[in-house]
Coordinates of C-alpha atoms in Angstrom, one line a residue:
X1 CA -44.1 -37.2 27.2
X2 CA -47.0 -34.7 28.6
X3 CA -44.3 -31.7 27.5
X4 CA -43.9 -33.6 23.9
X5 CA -48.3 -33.6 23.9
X6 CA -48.3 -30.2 25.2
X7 CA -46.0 -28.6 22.4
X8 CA -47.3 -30.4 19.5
X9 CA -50.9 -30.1 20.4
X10 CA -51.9 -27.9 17.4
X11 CA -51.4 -30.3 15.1
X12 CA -54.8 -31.6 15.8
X13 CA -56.2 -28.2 15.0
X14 CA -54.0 -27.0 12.3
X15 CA -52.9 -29.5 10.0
X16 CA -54.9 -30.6 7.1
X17 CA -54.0 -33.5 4.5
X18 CA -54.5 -33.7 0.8
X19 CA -54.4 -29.8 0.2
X20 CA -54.2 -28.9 -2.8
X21 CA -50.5 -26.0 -3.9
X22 CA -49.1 -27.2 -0.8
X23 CA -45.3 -27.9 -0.3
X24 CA -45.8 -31.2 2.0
X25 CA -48.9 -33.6 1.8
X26 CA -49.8 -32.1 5.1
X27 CA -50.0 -29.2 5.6
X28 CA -51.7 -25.7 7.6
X29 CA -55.0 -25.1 6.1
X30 CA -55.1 -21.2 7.3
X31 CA -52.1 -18.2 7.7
X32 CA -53.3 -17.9 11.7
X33 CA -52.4 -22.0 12.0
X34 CA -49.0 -21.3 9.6
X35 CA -47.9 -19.0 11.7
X36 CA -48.0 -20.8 14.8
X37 CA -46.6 -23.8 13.3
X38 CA -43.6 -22.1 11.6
X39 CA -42.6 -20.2 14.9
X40 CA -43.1 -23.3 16.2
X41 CA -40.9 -25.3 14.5
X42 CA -38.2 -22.6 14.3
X43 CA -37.8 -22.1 17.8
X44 CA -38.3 -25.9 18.8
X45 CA -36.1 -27.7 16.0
X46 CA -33.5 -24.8 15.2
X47 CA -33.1 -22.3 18.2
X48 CA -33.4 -24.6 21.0
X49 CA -30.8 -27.7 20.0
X50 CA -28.4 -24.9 19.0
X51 CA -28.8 -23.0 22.1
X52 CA -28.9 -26.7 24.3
X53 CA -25.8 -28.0 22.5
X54 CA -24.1 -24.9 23.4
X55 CA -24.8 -24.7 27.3
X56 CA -24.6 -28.0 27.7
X57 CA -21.4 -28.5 25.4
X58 CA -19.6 -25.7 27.7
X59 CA -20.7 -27.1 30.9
X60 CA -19.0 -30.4 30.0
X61 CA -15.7 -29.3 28.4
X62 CA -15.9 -27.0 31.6
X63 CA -16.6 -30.3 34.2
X64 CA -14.7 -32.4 32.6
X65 CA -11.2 -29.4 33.0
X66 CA -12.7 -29.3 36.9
X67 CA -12.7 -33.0 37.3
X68 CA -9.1 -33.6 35.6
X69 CA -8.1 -31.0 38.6
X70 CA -9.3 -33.2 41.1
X71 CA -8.5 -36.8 39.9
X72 CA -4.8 -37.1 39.0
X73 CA -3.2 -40.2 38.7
X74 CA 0.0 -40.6 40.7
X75 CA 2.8 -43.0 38.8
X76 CA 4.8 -45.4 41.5
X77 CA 8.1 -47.3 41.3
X78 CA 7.4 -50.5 42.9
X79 CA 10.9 -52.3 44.6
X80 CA 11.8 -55.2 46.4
X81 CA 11.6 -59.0 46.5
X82 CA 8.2 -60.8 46.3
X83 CA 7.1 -61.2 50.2
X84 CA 7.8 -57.4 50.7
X85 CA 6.8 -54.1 48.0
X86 CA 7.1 -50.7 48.5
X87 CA 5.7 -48.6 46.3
X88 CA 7.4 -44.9 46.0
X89 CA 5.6 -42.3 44.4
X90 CA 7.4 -40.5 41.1
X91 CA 6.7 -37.1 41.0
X92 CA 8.5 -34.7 38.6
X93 CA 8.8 -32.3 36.1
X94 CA 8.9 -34.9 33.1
X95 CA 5.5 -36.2 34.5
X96 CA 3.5 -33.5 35.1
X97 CA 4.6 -31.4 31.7
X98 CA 3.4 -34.0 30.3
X99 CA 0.4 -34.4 31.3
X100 CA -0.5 -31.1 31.2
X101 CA 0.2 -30.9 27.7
X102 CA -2.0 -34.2 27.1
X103 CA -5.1 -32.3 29.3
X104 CA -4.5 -29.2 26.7
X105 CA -4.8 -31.6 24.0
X106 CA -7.7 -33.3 25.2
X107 CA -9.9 -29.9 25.9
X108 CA -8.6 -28.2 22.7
X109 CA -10.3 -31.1 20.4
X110 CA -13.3 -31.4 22.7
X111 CA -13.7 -27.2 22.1
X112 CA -12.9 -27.8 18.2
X113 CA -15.3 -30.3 18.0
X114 CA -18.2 -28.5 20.0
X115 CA -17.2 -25.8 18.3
X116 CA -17.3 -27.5 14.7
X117 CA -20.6 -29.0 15.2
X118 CA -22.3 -25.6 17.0
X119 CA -21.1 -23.7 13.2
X120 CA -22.2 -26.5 11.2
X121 CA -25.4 -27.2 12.8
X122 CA -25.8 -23.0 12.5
X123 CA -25.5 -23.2 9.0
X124 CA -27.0 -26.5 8.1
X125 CA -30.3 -24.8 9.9
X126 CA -30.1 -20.9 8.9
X127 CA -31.8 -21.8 5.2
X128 CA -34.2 -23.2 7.0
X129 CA -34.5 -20.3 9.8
X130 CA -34.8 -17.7 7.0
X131 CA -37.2 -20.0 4.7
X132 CA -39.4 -19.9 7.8
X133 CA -39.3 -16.3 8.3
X134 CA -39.6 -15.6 4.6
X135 CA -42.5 -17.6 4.7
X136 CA -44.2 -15.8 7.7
X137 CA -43.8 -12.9 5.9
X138 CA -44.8 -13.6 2.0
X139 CA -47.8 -12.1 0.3
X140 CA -50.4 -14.8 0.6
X141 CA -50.9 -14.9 -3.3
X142 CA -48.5 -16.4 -5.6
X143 CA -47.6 -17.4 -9.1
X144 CA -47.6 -20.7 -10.0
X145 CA -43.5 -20.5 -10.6
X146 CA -43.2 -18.2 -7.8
X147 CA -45.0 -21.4 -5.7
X148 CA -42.7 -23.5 -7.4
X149 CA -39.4 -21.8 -6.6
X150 CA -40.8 -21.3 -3.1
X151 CA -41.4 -24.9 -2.7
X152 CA -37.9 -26.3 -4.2
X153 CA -36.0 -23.5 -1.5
X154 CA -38.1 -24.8 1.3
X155 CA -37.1 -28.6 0.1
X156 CA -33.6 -27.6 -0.2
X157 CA -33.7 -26.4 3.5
X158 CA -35.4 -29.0 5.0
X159 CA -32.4 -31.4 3.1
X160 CA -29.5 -29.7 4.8
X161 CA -31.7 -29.6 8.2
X162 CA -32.1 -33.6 7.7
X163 CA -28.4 -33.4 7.2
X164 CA -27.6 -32.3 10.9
X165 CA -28.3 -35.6 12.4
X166 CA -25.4 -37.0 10.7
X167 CA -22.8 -35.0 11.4
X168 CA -22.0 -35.9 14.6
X169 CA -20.4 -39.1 13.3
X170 CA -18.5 -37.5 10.4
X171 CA -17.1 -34.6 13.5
X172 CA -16.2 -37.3 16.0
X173 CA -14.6 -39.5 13.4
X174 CA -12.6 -36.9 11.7
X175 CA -11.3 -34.7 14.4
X176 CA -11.7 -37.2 17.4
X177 CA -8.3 -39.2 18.1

């Protein structure tokens, strides 16, 4: 909560409502402000859940390989009458081929799918990414269609970057089994 206040604490300072050729209601009132809310947002909303998911993606694909290593399940044959059991572990080929090929199953669609959603969160967010640069870099004064097309390509961005938090579903449905 203090990190959240810490981050966004320029809003307060930078953000003005009711501006007048703006693409959002609220918006930066100087270039100095627009700046620093456009790097901003670019590194807190684009770079840093990409990078995130990655690491933390391959950390668990990688604990969850360690800890199939060290849990295995052992299949038993269970004989005798009621009063007296003894169970007899089975251990062969069949079984373990198997279940190796079930592990590489399992960790080849968990890699797909981190895989999937790290592209398609990349290139759900690059408009975005280079709207932000091209913004940081524009000429200050536009033409009114110029303004216009600017506005619709930053609108257009910020729809496929709203589209992102869907798509977890639509990857775990459709390649999840």
């Amino acid at each position: 909560l203090i990190l959240s206040s810490l981050l966004y604490v320029d809003i307060f300072y930078c953000y003005e409502s009711n501006l007048i050729n703006a693409p959002l209601p609220c918006y930066s009132k100087n270039t100095f402000c627009l700046l620093i809310i456009d790097v901003s947002a670019l590194v807190m909303s684009v770079l840093l859940p990409i990078l995130f998911m990655i690491i933390f993606g391959v950390m668990t694909v990688l604990n969850i390989r360690r800890s199939k290593r060290r849990v295995r399940p052992v299949p038993v044959f269970i004989i005798g009458n009621n009063a007296i059991q003894y169970k007899i572990p089975l251990i062969g080929k069949q079984y373990t081929h198997h279940n190796t090929i079930q592990k590489k199953k399992t960790d080849g669609q968990l890699f797909k799918m981190l895989s999937i959603q790290v592209i398609l969160l990349t290139l759900f967010t690059l408009p975005l990414i280079l709207e932000k640069i091209y913004s940081i870099c524009i000429r200050p004064q536009k033409s009114p269609i110029e303004t216009a097309i600017d506005t619709i390509i930053y609108n257009i961005a910020l729809l496929l970057n709203y589209l992102t938090n869907g798509m977890p579903f639509y990857i775990y449905t459709l390649f999840g089994e």
